[in-house]
Coordinates of C-alpha atoms in Angstrom, one line a residue:
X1 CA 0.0 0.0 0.0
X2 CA 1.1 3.7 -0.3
X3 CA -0.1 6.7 0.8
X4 CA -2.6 7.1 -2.3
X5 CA -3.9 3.6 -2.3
X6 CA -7.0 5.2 0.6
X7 CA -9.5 2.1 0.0
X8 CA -9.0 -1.9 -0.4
X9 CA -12.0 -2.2 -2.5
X10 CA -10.3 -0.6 -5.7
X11 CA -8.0 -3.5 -5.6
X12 CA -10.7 -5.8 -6.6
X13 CA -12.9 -3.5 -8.6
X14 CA -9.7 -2.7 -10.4
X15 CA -9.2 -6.7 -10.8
X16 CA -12.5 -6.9 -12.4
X17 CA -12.6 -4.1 -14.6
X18 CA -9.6 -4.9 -16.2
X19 CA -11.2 -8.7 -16.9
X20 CA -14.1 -7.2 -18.2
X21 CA -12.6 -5.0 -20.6
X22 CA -10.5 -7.7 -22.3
X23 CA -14.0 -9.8 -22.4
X24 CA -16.1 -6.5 -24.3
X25 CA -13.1 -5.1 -25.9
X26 CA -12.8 -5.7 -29.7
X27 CA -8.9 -6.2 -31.2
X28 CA -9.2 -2.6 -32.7
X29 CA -10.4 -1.3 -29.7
X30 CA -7.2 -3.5 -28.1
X31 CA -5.0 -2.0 -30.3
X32 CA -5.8 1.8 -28.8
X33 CA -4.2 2.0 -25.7
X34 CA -6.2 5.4 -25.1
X35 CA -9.9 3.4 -25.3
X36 CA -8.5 0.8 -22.2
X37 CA -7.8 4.0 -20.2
X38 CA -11.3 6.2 -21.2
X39 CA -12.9 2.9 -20.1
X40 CA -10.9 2.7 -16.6
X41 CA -10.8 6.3 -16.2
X42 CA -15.8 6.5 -16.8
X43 CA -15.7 3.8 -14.4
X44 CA -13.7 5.8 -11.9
X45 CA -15.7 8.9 -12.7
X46 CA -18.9 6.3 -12.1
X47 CA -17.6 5.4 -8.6
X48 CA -16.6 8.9 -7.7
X49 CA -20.3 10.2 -8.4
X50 CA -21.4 6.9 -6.5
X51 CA -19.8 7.6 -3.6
X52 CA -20.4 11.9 -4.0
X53 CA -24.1 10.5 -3.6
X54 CA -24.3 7.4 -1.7
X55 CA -21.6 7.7 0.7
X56 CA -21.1 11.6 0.4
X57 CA -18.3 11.2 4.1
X58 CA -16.7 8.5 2.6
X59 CA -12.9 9.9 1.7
X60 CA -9.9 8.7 -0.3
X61 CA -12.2 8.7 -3.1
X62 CA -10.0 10.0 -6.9
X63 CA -12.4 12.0 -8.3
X64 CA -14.4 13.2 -5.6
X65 CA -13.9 16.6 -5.6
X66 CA -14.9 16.8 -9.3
X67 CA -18.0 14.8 -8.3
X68 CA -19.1 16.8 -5.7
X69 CA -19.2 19.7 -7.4
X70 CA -21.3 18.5 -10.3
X71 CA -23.1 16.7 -7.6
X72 CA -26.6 18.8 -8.5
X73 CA -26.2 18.3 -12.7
X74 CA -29.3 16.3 -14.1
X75 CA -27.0 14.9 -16.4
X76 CA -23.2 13.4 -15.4
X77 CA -21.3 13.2 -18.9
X78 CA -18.4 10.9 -19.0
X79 CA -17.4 11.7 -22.1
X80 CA -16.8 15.1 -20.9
X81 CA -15.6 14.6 -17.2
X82 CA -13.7 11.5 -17.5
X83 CA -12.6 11.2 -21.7
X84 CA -9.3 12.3 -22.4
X85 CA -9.0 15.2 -24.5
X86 CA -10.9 17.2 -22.3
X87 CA -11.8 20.5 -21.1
X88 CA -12.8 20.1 -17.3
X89 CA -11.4 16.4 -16.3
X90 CA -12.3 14.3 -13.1
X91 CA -8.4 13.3 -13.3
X92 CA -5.5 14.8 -15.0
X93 CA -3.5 11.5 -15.3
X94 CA -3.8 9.7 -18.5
X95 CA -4.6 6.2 -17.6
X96 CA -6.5 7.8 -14.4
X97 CA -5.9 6.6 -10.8
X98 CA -5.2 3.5 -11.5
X99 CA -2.4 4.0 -13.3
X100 CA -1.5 7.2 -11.1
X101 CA -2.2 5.3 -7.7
X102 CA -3.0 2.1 -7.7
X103 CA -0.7 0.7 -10.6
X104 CA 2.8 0.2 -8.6
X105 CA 0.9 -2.0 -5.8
X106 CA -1.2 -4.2 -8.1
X107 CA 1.8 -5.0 -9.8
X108 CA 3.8 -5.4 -6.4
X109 CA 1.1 -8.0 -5.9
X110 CA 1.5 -9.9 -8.8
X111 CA -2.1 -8.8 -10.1
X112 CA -1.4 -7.0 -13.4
X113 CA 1.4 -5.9 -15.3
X114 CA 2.2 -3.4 -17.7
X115 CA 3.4 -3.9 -21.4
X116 CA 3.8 -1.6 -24.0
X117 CA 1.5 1.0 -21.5
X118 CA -1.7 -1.5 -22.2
X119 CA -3.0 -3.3 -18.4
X120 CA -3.0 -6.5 -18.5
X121 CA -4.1 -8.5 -15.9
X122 CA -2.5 -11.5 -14.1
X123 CA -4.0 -15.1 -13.3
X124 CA -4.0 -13.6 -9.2
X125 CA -5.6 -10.8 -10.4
X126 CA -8.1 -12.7 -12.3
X127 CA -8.9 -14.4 -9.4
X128 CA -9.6 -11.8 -7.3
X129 CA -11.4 -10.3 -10.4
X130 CA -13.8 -13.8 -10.2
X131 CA -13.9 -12.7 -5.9
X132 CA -15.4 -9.1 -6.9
X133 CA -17.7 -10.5 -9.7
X134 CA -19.4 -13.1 -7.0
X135 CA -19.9 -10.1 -4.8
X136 CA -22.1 -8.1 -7.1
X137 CA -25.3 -9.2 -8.1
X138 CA -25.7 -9.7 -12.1
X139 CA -27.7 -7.4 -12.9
X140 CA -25.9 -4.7 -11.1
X141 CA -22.2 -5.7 -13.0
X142 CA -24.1 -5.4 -16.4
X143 CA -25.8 -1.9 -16.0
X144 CA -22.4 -0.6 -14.8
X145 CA -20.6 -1.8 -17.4
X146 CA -23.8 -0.2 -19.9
X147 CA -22.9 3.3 -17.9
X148 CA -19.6 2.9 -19.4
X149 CA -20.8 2.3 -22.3
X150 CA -23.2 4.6 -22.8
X151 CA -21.3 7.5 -21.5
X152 CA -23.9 9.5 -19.6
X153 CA -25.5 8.9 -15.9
X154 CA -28.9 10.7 -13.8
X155 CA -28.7 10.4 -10.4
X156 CA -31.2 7.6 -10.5
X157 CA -28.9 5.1 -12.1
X158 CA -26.8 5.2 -8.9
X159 CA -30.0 2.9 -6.8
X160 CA -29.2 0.5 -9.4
X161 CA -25.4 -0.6 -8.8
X162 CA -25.7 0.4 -5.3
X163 CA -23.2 -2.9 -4.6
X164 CA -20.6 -1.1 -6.1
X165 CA -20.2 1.1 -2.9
X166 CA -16.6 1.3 -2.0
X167 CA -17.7 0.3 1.8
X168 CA -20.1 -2.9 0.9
X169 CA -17.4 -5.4 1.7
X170 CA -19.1 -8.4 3.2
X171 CA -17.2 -9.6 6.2
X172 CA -15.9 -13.2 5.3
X173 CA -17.1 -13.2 1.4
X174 CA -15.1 -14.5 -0.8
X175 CA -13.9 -11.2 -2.1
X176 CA -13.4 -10.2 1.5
X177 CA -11.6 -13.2 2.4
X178 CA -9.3 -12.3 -1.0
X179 CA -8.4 -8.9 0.0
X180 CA -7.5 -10.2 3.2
X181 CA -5.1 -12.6 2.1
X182 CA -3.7 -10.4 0.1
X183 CA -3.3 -7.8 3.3
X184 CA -2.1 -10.5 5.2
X185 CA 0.6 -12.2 3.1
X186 CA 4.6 -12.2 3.1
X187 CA 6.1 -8.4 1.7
X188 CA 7.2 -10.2 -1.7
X189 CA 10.3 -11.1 -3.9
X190 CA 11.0 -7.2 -4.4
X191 CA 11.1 -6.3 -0.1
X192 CA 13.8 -9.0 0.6
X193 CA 16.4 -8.0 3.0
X194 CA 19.4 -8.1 2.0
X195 CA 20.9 -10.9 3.5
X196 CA 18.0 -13.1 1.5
X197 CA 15.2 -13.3 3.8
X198 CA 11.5 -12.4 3.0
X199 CA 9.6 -9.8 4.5
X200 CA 6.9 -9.8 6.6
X201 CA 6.7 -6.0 7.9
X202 CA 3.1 -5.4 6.6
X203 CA 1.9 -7.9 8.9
X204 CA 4.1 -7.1 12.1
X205 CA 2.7 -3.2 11.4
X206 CA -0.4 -4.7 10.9
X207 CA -0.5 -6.3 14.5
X208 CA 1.2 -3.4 16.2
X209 CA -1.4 -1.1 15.1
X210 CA -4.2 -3.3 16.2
X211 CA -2.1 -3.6 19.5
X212 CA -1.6 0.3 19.6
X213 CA -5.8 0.3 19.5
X214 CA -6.0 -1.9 22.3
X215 CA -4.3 0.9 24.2
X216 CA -6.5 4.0 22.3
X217 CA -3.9 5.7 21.0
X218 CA -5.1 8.2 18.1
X219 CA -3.8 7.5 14.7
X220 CA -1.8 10.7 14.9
X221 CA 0.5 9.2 17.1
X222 CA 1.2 5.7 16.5
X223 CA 4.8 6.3 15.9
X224 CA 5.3 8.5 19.1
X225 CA 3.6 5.2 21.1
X226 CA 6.6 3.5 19.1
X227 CA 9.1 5.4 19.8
X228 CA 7.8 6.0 23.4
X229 CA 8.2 2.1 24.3
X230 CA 10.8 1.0 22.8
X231 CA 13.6 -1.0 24.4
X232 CA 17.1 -1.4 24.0
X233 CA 16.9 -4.9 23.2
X234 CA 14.5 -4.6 20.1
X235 CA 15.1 -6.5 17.5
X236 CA 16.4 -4.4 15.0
X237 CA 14.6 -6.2 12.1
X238 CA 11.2 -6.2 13.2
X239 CA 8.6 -3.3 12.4
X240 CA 8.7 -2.2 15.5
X241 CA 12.5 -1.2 15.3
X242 CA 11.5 0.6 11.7
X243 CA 8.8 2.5 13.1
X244 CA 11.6 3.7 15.6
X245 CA 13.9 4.5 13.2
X246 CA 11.3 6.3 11.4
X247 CA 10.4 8.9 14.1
X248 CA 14.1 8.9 14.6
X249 CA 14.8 10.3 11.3
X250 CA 11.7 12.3 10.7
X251 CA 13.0 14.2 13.9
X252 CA 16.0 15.1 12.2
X253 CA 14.0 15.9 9.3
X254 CA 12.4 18.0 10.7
X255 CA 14.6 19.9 13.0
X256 CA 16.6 20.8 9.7
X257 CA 13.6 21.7 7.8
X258 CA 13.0 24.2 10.9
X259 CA 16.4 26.1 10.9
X260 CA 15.9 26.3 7.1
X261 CA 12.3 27.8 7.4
X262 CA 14.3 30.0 9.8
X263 CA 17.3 31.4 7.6
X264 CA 14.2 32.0 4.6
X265 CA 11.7 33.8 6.7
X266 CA 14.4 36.2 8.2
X267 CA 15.4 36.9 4.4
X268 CA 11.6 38.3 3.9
X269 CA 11.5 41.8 3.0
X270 CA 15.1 43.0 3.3
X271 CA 18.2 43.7 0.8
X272 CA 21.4 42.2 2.9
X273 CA 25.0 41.2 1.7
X274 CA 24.8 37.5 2.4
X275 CA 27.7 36.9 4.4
X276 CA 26.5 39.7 6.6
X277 CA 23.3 38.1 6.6
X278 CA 24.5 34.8 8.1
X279 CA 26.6 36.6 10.6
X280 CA 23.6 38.0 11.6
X281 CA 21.9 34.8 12.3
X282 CA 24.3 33.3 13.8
X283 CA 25.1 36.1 17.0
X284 CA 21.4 36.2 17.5
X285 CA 21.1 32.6 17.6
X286 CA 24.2 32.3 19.5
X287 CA 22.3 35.0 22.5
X288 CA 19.0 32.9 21.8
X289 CA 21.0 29.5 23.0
X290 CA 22.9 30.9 26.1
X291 CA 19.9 32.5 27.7
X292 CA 17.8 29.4 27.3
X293 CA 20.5 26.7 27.8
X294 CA 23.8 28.3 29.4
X295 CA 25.5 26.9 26.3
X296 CA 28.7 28.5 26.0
X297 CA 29.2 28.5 21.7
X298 CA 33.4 28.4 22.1
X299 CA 33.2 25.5 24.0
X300 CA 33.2 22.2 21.3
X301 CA 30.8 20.9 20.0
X302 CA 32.0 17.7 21.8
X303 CA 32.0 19.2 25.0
X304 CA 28.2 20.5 24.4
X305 CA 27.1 17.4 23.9
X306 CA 28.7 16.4 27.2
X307 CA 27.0 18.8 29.4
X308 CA 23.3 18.8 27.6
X309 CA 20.2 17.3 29.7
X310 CA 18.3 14.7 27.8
X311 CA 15.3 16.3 27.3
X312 CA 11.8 14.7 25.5
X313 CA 12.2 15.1 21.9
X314 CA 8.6 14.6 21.0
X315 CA 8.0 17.5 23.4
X316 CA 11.0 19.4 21.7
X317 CA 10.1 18.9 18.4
X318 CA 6.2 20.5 19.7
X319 CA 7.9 23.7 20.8
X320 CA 9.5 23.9 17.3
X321 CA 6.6 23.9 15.9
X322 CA 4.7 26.1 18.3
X323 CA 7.4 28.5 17.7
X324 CA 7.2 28.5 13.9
X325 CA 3.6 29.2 14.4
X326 CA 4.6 32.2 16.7
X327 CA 7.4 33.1 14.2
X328 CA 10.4 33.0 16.5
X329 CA 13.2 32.1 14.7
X330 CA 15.8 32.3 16.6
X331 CA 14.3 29.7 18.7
X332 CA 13.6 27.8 16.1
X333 CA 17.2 28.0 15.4
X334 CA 18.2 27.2 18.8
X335 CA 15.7 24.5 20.0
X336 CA 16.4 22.4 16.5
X337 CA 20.3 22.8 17.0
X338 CA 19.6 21.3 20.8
X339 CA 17.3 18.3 19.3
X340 CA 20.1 17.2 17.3
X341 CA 22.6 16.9 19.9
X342 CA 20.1 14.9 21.4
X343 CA 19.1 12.6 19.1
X344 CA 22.7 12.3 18.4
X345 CA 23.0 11.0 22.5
X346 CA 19.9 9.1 22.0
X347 CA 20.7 6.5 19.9
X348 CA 24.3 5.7 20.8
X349 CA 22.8 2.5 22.7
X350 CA 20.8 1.9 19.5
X351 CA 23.9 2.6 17.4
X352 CA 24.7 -1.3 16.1
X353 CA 20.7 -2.0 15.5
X354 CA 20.6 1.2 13.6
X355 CA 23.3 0.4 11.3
X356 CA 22.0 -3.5 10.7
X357 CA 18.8 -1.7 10.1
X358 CA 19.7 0.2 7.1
X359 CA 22.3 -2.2 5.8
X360 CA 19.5 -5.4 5.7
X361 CA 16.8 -2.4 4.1
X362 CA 18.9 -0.8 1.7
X363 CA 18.7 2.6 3.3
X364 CA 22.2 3.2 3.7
X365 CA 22.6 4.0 0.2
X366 CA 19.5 6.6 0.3
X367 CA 20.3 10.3 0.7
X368 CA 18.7 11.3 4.3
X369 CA 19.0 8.2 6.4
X370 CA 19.3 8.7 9.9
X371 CA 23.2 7.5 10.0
X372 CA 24.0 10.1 7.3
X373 CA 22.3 12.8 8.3
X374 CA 23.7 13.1 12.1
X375 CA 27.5 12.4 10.6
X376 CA 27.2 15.3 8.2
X377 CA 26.0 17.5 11.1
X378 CA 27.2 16.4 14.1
X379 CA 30.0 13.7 13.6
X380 CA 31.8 16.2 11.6
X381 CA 31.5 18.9 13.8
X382 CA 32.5 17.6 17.0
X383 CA 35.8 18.9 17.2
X384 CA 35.1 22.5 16.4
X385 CA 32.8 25.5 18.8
X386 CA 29.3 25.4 18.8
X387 CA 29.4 28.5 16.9
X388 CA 30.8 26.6 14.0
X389 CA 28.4 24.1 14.3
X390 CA 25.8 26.3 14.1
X391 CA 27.4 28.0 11.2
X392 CA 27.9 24.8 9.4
X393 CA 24.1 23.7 9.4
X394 CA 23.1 26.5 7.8
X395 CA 25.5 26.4 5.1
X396 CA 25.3 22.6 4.8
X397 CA 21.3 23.3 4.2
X398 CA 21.3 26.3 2.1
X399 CA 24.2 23.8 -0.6
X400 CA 21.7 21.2 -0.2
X401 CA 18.5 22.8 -1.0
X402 CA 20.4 24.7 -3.9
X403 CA 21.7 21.7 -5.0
X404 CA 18.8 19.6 -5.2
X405 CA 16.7 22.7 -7.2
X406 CA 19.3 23.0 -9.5
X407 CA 19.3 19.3 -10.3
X408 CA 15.2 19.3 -10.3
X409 CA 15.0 22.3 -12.9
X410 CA 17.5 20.1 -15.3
X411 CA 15.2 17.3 -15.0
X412 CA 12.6 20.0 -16.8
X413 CA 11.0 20.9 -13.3
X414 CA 10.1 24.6 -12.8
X415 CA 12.4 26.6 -10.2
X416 CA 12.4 25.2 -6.6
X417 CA 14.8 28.0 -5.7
X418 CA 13.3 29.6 -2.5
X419 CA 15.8 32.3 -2.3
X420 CA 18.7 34.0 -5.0
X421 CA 22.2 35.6 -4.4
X422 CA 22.5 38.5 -7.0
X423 CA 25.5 40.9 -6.1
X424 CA 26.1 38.9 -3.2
X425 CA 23.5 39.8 -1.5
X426 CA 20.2 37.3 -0.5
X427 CA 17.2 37.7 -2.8
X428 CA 14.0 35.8 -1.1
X429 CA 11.5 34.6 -2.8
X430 CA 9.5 31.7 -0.9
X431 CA 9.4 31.1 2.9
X432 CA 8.3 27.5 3.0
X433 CA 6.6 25.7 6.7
X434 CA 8.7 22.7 8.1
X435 CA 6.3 19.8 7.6
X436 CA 6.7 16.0 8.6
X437 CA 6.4 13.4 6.1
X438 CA 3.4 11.5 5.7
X439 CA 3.4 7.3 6.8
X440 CA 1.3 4.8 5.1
X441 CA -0.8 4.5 8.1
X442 CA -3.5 6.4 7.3
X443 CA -4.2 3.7 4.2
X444 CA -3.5 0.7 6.8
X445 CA -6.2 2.8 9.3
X446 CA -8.6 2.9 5.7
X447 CA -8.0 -0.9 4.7
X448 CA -8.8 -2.3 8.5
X449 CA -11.7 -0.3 9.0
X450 CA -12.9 -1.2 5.3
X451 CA -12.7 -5.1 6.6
X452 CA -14.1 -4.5 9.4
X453 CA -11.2 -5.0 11.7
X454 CA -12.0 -1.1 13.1
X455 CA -15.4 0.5 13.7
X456 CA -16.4 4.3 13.6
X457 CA -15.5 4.5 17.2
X458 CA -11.4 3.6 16.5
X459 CA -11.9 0.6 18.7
X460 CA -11.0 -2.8 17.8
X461 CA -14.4 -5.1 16.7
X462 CA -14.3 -8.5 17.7
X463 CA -12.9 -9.4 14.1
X464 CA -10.1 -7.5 15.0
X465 CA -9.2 -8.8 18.4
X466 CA -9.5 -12.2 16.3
X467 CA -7.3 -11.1 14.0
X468 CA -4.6 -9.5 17.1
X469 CA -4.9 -12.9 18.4
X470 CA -3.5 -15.3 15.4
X471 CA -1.1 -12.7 14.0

């Protein structure tokens, strides 16, 4: 799953529409790749105005926002909302959300492939085609497929495939029991570790969520619960360790993405000499840290680290972002410097896991792993003053972020440049908010409720605490 897969049931309505169009489809309608993707692409547009009416709180819907706004029409075209050329489209993407969304993971599943840009599916995915197809009456499958056809819908043609509903899974149908599987089975070939064993993080994340309900806690802060009860003995290939290492690293992340929001909102509104400019920064941040923690910034870097208090990072990296919001940034500056250091103390019990972790994961290779990250900014700077240190993160970010726009706008991208130097002085042009990434547990959240393993409530149903029990 990924953060755009939202809902389980596309993977079998997917399955199925695919198998139908190879039954209808003629060979000349075969041989246009564009007529397989105006067919996927009214069926979506179908179950976005299904859902719009039907279902109108049910989210992670593609094309939902285009349905609810011609929710009132007497008439929904799908040649015009959903056929590509087209004026005012449902979807942008060619080969719609399938191909945008839901292509990677259907083929990570073995389900379909891809050849020559034509979707082809898989025996797997013909099963689970066969699974969706037993779920919805006849008559329903063949009036959806004739809304296809014919290319226009009324609002009373949704009472009539009314099984098509993105939330009508039957618990323990066939097509239930086939989604289920599919949830519940081994990562696959492609997630091996790299000492040659398979995978099975999907399910461990799967039973630490359901265990993380048991105890209430709010989807929001799953990985904080993680990283809150954690212990040194973890096994450092087990989901629980990743999910560690995640907040880990998205506190770095973040902390940098802080001090860089810092140095670009400072820049707003003034004409500086650029070395001036980080001087600037740099004494006020220096003030900033010794009146809020006696840090002395001749004193190494080493030495700092020494003498710091462990303090909570999840309540650190709150007052970063309380003090964004309050647009302090010399704090910013400060507190993000400080949450470094102490991540960097953090983990030196954890230090052996971490490194097996990204090794057997293929992460040390990737630019912005948690190893990486704290050498470049704090291994390398423990022999000089904290006032070098300081100095060197922003410099380290501002090469970085010009480095990586640079290499973007060669790829064809438009500028990502938030700020110029012109006559050596600093030119700003975009302040942008420090923001965390987004996990894939709001689709795991989607997909359990969706089988029924969650109700409204964010409670466990007795299907789930089945489930907790054998996994």
């Amino acid at each position: 799953m990924t953060n755009l897969t939202g809902r389980i049931r596309y993977y079998s309505f997917y399955c199925w529409l695919l198998d139908e169009y190879d039954k209808l489809s003629t060979k000349k309608e075969k041989a246009n790749i564009q007529s397989q993707y105006n067919f996927i692409r009214r069926a979506e547009l179908i179950m976005a105005f299904l859902m719009a009416i039907k279902e109108p709180h049910y989210t992670n819907v593609p094309g939902s926002d285009y349905a609810f706004k011609h929710k009132q029409d007497e008439i929904y075209s799908l040649i015009e909302g959903a056929d590509k050329p087209g004026k005012e489209l449902y979807w942008d993407y060619k080969s719609g959300a399938l191909g945008q969304y839901y292509a990677g993971s259907l083929i990570n599943l073995e389900l379909i492939e891809v050849i020559e840009k034509y979707f082809h599916i898989k025996p797997k995915g013909q099963q689970l085609a066969e699974a969706f197809r037993f779920a919805i009456p006849d008559n329903e499958r063949v009036y959806f497929l004739e809304l296809i056809n014919r290319g226009i819908c009324v609002f009373k043609d949704f009472d009539k495939i009314i099984s098509f509903r993105l939330n009508n899974l039957i618990k323990l149908s066939k097509e239930w029991s086939s989604l289920n599987s599919l949830l519940l089975e081994q990562d696959g070939e492609n997630f091996k570790t790299r000492d040659g064993r398979f995978s099975n993080k999907r399910v461990e994340t799967i039973k630490l969520y359901l265990q993380s309900k048991i105890e209430g806690v709010p989807l929001n802060q799953f990985t904080r619960w993680v990283f809150d009860n954690i212990s040194q003995d973890v096994d450092p290939n087990s989901s629980t360790f990743g999910w560690f290492y995640y907040y880990l690293n998205e506190a770095v992340h973040y902390a940098l993405s802080s001090i860089f929001w810092a140095f670009l909102f400072n820049s707003e509104g003034i004409i500086l000499e650029f070395d001036t400019y980080l001087k600037k920064i740099e004494s006020e941040t220096i003030k900033k840290t010794f009146t809020l923690f006696q840090i002395n910034s001749e004193k190494s870097l080493k030495d700092c680290l020494d003498l710091i208090e462990y303090r909570s990072i999840p309540d650190g990296l709150a007052e970063i972002k309380n003090a964004v919001k309050n647009e302090e940034p010399y704090y910013v500056v400060s507190k993000s410097a400080l949450i470094l250091m102490m991540i960097y103390n953090f983990i030196k019990p954890y230090q052996s896991q971490i490194k097996e972790f990204e090794f057997n994961n293929y992460i040390d290779s990737q630019k912005g792993n948690l190893s990486s990250h704290l050498d470049i900014y704090i291994t390398k700077s423990l022999n000089v003053n904290y006032r070098q240190y300081l100095d060197g993160i922003v410099k380290t970010l501002i090469n970085d972020h010009m480095a990586t726009a640079y290499r973007k706008m060669g790829n064809g991208e438009a500028s990502l440049l938030k700020f110029l130097i012109e006559d050596r002085c600093i030119v700003h042009i975009e302040t942008i908010v420090p923001r965390g990434t987004t996990p894939r547990i709001q689709s795991l959240h989607n997909f359990l409720f969706d089988l029924g393993y969650i109700d409204t409530e964010d409670t466990l149903t007795a299907l789930g605490r089945e489930l907790l029990n054998r996994l």
